mmCIF file of C-alpha atoms and ligand atoms in Angstrom:
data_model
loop_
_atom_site.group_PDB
_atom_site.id
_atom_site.type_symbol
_atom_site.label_atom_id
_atom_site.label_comp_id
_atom_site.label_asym_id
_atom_site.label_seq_id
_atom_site.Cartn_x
_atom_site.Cartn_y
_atom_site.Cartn_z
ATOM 1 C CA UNK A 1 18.998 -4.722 -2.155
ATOM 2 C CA UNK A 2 17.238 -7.913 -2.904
ATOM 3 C CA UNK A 3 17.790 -9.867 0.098
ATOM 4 C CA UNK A 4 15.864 -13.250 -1.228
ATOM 5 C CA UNK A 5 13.287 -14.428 -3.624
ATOM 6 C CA UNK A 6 10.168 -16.808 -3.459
ATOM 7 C CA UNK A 7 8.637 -17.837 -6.691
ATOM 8 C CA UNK A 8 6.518 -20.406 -7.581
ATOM 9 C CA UNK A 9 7.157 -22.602 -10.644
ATOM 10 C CA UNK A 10 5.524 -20.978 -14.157
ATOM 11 C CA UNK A 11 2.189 -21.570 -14.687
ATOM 12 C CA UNK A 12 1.604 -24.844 -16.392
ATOM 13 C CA UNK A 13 1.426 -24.708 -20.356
ATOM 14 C CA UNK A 14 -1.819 -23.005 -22.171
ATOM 15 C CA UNK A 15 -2.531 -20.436 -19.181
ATOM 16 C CA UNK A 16 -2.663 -17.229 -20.688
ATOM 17 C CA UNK A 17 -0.578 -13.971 -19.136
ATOM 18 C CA UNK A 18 -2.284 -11.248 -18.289
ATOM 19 C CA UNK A 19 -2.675 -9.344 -21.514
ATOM 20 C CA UNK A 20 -1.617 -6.147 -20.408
ATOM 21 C CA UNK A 21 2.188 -5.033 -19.804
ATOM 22 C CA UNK A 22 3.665 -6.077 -16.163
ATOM 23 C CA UNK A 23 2.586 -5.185 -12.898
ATOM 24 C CA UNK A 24 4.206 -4.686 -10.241
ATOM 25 C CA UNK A 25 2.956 -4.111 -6.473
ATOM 26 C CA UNK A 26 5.236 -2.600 -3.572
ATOM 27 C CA UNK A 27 3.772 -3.524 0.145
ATOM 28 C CA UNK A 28 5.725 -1.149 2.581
ATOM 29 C CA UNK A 29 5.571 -2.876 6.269
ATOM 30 C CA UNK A 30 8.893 -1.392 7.436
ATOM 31 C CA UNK A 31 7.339 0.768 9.424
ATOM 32 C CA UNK A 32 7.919 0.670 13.221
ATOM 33 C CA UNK A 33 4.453 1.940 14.300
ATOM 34 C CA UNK A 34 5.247 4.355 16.872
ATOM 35 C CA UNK A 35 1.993 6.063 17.221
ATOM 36 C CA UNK A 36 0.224 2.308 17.791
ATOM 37 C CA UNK A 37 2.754 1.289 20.916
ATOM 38 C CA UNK A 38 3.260 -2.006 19.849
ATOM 39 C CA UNK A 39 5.803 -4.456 20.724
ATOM 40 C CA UNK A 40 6.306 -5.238 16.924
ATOM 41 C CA UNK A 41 6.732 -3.541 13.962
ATOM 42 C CA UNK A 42 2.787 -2.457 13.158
ATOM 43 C CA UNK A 43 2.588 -4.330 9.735
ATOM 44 C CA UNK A 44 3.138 -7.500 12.194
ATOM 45 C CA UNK A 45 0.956 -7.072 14.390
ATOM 46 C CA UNK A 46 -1.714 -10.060 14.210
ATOM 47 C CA UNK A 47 -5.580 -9.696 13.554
ATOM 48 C CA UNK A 48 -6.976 -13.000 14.916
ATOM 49 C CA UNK A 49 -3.451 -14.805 14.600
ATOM 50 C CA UNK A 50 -2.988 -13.408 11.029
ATOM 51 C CA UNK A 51 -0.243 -10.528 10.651
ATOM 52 C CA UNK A 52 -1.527 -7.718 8.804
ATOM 53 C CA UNK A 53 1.038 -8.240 6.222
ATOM 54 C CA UNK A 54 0.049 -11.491 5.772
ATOM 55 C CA UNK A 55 -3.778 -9.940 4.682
ATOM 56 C CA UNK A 56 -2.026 -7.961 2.621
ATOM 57 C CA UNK A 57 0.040 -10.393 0.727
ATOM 58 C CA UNK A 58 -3.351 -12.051 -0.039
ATOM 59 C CA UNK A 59 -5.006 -9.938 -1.693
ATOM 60 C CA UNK A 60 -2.398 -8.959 -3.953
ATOM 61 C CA UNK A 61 -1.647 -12.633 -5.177
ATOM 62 C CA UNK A 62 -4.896 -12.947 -5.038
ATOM 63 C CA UNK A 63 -5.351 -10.751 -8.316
ATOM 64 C CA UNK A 64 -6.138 -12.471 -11.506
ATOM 65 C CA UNK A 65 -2.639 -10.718 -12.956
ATOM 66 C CA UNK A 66 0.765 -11.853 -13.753
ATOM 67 C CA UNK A 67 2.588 -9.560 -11.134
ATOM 68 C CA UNK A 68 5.559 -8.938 -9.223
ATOM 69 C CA UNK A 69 5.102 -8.480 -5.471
ATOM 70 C CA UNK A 70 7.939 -6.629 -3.314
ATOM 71 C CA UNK A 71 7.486 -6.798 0.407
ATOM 72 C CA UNK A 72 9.122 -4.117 1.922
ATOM 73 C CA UNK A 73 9.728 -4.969 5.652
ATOM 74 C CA UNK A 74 12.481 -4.308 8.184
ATOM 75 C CA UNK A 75 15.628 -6.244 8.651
ATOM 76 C CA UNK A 76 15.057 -8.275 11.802
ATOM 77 C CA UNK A 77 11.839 -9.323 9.795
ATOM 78 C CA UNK A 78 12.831 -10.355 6.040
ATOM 79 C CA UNK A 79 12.924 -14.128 7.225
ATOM 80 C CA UNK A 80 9.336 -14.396 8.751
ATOM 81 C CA UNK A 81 7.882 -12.647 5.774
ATOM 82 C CA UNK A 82 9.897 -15.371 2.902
ATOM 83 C CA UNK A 83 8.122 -17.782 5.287
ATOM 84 C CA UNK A 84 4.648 -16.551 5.268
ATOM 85 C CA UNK A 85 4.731 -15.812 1.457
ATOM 86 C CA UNK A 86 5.780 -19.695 1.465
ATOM 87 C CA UNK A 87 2.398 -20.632 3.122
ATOM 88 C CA UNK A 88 0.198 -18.080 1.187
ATOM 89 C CA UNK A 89 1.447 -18.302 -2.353
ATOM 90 C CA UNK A 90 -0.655 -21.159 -4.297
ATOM 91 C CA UNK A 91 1.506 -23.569 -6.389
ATOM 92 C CA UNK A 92 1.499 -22.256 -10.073
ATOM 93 C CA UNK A 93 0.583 -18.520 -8.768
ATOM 94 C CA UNK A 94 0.737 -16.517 -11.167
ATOM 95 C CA UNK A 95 2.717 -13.930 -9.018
ATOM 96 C CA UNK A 96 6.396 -13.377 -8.193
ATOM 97 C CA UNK A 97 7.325 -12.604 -4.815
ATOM 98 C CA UNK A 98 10.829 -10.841 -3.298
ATOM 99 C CA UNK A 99 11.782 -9.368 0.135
ATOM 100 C CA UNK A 100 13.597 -6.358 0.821
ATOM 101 C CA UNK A 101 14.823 -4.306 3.612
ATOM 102 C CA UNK A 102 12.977 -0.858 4.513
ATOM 103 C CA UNK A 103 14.714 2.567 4.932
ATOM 104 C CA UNK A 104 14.203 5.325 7.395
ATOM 105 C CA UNK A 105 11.233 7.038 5.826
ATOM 106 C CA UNK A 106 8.385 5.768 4.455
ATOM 107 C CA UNK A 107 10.042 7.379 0.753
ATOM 108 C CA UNK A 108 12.856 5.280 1.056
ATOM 109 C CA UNK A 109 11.050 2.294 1.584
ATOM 110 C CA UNK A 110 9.261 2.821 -1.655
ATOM 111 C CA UNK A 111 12.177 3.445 -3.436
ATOM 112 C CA UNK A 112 13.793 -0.023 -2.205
ATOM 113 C CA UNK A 113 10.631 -1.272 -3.310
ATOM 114 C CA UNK A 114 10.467 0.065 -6.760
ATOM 115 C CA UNK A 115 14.054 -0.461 -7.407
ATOM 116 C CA UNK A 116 13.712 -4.379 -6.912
ATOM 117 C CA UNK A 117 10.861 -4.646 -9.562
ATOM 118 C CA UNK A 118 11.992 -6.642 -13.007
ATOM 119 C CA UNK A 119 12.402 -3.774 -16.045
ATOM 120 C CA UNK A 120 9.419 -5.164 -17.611
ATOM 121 C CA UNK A 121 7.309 -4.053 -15.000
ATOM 122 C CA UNK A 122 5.269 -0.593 -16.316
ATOM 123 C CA UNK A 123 2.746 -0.103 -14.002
ATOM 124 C CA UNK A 124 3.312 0.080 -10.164
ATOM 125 C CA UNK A 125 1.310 0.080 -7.108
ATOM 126 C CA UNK A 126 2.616 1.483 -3.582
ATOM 127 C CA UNK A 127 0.516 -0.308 -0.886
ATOM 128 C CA UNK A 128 0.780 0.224 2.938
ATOM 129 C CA UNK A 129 0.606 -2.869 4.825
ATOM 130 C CA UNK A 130 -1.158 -1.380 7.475
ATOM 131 C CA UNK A 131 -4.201 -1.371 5.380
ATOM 132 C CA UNK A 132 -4.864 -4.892 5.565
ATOM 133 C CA UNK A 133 -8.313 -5.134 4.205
ATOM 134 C CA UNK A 134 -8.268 -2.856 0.972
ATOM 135 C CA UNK A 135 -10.408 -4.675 -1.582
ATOM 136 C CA UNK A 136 -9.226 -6.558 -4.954
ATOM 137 C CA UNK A 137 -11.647 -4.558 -6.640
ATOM 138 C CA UNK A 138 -9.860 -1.370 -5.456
ATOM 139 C CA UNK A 139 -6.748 -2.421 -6.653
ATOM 140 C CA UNK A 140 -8.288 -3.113 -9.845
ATOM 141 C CA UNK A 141 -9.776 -0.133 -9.678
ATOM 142 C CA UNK A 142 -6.834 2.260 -9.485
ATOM 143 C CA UNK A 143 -4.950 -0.153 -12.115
ATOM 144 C CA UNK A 144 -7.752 0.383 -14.529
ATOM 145 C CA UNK A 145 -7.627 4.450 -14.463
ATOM 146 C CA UNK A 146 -3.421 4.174 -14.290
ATOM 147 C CA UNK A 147 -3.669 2.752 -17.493
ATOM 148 C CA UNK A 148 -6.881 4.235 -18.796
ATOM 149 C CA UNK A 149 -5.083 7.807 -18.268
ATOM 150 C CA UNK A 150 -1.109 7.410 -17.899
ATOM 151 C CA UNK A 151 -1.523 9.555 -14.886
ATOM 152 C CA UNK A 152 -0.988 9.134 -10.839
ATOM 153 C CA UNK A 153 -4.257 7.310 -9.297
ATOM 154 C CA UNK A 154 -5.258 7.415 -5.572
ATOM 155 C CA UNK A 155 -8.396 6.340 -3.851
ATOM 156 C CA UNK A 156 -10.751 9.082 -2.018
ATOM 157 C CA UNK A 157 -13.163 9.185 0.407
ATOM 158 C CA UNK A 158 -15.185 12.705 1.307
ATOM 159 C CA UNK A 159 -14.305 13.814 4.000
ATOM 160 C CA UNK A 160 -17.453 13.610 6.663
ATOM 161 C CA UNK A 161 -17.145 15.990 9.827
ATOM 162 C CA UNK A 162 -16.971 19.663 9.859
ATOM 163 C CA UNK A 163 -13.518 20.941 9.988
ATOM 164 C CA UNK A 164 -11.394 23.284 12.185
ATOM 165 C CA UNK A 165 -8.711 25.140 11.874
ATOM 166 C CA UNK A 166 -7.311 25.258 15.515
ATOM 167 C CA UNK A 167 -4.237 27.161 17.355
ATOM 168 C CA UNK A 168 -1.840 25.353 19.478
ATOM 169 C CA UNK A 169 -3.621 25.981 22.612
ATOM 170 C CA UNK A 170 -6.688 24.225 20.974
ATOM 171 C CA UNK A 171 -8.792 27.006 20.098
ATOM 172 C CA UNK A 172 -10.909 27.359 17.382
ATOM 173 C CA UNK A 173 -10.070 29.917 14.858
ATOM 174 C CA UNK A 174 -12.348 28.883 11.556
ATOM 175 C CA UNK A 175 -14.227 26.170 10.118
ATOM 176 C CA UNK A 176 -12.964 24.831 6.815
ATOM 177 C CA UNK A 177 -14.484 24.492 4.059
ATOM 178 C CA UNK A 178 -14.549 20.459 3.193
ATOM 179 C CA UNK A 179 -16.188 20.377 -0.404
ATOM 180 C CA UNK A 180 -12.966 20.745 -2.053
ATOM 181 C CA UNK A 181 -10.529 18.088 0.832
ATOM 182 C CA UNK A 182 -10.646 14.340 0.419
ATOM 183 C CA UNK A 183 -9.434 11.627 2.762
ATOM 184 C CA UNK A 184 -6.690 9.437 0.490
ATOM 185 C CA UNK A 185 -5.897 6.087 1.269
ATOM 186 C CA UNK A 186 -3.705 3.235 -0.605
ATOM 187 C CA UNK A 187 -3.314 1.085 -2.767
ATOM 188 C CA UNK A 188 -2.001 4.019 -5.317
ATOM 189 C CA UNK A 189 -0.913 3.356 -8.892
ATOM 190 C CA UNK A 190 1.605 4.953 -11.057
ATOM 191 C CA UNK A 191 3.039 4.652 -14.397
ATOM 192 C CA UNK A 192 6.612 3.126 -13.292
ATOM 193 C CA UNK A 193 8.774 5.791 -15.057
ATOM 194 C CA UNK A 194 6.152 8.420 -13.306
ATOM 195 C CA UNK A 195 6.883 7.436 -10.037
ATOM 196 C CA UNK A 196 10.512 6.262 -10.346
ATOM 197 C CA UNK A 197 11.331 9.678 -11.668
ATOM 198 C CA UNK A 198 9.731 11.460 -8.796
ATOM 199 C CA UNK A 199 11.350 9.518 -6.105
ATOM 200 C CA UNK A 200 14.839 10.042 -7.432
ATOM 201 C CA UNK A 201 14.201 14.198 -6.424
ATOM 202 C CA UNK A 202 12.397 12.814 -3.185
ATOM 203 C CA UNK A 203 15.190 13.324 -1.090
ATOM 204 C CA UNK A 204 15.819 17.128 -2.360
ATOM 205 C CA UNK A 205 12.781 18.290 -0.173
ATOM 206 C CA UNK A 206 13.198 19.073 3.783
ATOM 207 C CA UNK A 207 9.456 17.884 4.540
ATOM 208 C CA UNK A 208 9.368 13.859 3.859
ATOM 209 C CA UNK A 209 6.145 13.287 2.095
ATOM 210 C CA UNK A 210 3.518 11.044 4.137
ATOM 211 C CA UNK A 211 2.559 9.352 0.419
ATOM 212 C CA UNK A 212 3.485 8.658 -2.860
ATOM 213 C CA UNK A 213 0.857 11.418 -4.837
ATOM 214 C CA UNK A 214 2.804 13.885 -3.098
ATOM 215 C CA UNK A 215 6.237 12.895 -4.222
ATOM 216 C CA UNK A 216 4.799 12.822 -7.841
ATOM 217 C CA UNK A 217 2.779 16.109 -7.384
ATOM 218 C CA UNK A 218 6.233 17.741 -5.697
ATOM 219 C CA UNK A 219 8.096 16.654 -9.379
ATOM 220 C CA UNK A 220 5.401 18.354 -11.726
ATOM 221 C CA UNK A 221 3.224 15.409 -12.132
ATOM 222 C CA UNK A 222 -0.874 14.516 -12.178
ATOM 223 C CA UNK A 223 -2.118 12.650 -9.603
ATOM 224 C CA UNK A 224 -6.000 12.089 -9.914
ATOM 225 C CA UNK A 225 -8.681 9.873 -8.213
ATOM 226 C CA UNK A 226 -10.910 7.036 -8.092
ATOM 227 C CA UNK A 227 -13.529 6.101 -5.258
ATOM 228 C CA UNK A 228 -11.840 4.385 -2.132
ATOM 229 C CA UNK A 229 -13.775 2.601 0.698
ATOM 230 C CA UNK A 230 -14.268 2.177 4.545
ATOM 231 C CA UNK A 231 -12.469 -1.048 4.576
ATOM 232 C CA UNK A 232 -9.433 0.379 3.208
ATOM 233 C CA UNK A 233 -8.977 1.768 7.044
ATOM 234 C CA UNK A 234 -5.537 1.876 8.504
ATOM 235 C CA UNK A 235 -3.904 0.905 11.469
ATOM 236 C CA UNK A 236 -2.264 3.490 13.232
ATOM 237 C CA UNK A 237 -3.330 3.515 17.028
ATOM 238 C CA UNK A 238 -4.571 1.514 18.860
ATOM 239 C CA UNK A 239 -8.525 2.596 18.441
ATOM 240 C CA UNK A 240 -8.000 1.448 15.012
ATOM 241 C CA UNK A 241 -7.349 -2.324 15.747
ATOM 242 C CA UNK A 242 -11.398 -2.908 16.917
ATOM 243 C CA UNK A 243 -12.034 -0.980 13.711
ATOM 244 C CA UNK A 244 -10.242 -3.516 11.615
ATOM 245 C CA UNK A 245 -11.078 -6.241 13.357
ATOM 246 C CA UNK A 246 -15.466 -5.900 12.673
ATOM 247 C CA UNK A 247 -14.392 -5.914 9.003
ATOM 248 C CA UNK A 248 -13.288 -9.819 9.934
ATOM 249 C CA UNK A 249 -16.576 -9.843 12.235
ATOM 250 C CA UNK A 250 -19.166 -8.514 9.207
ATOM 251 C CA UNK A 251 -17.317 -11.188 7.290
ATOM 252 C CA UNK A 252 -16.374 -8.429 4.955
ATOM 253 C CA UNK A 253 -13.824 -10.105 4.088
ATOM 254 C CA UNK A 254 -12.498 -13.859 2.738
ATOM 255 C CA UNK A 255 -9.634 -15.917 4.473
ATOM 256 C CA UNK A 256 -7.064 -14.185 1.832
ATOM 257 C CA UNK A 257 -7.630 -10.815 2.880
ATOM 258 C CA UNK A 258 -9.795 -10.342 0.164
ATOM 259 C CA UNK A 259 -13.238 -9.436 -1.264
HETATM 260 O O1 LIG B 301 3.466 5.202 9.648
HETATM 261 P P1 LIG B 301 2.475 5.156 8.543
HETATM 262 O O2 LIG B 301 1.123 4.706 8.998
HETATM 263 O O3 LIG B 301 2.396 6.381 7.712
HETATM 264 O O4 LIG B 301 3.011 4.001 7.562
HETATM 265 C C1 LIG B 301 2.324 3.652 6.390
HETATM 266 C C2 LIG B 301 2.951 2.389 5.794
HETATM 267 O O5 LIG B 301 4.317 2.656 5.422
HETATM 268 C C3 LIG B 301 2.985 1.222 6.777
HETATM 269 O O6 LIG B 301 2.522 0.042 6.131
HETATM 270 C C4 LIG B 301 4.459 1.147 7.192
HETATM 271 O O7 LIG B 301 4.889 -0.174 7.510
HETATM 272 C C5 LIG B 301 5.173 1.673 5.950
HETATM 273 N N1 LIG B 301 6.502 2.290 6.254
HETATM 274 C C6 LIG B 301 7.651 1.712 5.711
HETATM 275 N N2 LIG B 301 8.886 2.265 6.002
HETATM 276 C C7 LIG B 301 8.998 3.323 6.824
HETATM 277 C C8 LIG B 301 7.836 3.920 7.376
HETATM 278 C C9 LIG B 301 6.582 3.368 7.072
HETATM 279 O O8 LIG B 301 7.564 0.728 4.972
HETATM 280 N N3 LIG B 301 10.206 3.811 7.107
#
């Protein structure tokens, strides 16, 4: 389902490969972004005349790896994205970079994703597009424990407020307890066979699964995590976009997208 390929010429002789196996990194922007209202798909949608894909892409090239990159975007879109990865990928990167078409569910997308990764890819990270401003060091992060444990990796953040459980008329029934409940965000790392496996049986289940630990967790497997961060904030209404966009104000971030 490969629909086209940008690469950049091999690094020049006497560079040295990352010495650990392959990794590969699927960015899921297929999304249509129905809960933010806009006019284009929400991984498109620009942040000071930069798509949030675009971020995305940045950071992920941006990593001092050898990788393969699959952008997972919809159809009406898989030209715009070959042509920002033109503009964004250095000559001599170090990163390979393909396009594919998205699927209904967020599940599907991932499995295009992971599908159109080379065989010698071993480790693989699912990352949503609409979190433009996750940090290199997280994704370095969650690769380091992936292949420090062999298990499932996701980033976590406390969760701060009390919490309700409510009816459907909005009343209050109980407060939660919130020691034991984090707040998971992406990028999240598997080992590939790990998460391959797990999405073959994804489609068994009635309830589509919002993330990838949950498809692995629903086939037996371990998911465990590592400490997210604030800036790994995602877009999904419209609140969120001033949100995102004081990460560019505090200069949080570098013209890549990335720390
Ligand atoms: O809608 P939600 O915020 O959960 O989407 C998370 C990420 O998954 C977004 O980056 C979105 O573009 C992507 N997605 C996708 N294919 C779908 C649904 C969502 O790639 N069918």
């Amino acid at each position: 389902m490969s629909i086209a390929a940008s690469t950049r010429e091999p690094p020049p002789p006497g560079a040295t490969p990352h010495p650990l196996g392959a990794l590969g990194v699927v960015l899921v922007a297929a999304g249509r972004g129905e809960r933010l209202g806009a006019d284009v798909p929400k991984a498109f949608v620009e942040l000071r005349g930069r798509s949030l894909v675009e971020f995305g892409v940045g950071v992920v090239t941006s990593l001092p790896h050898a990788g393969h990159l699959v952008i997972v975007v919809p159809e009406s879109r898989a030209a715009q994205a070959l042509e920002l990865v033109d503009g964004i990928l250095p000559e001599h990167s170090q990163w390979e970079v393909s396009v594919v078409h998205g699927g209904r569910e967020r599940h599907e997308s991932v499995r295009f994703g992971v599908d159109a990764l080379p065989e010698a890819v071993d480790t693989v990270l699912v990352h949503d597009a609409a979190r433009p401003f996750a940090s290199a060091a997280l994704f370095e992060r969650v690769i380091a424990e992936v292949r420090r444990t062999g298990d499932a990796v996701v980033p976590a953040l406390p969760v701060v407020d009390t919490l309700k459980r409510i009816d459907a008329n909005g009343m209050v029934h109980e407060t939660v307890d919130r020691a034991p409940l984090v707040a998971v965000q992406t990028p999240q790392g598997f080992p590939r066979e790990v998460l391959a496996a797990a999405h073959a049986t994804a489609a068994l289940h009635s309830e589509p699964p919002t993330d990838d630990a949950e498809v692995v967790q629903r086939a037996g497997g371990r998911v465990r995590t590592v400490p997210g961060e604030l800036r790994a904030h995602k877009l999904t209404t419209p609140e969120d976009l001033p949100i995102l966009d004081s990460f560019l104000t505090a200069n949080a971030v570098g013209p890549g997208g990335e720390a």
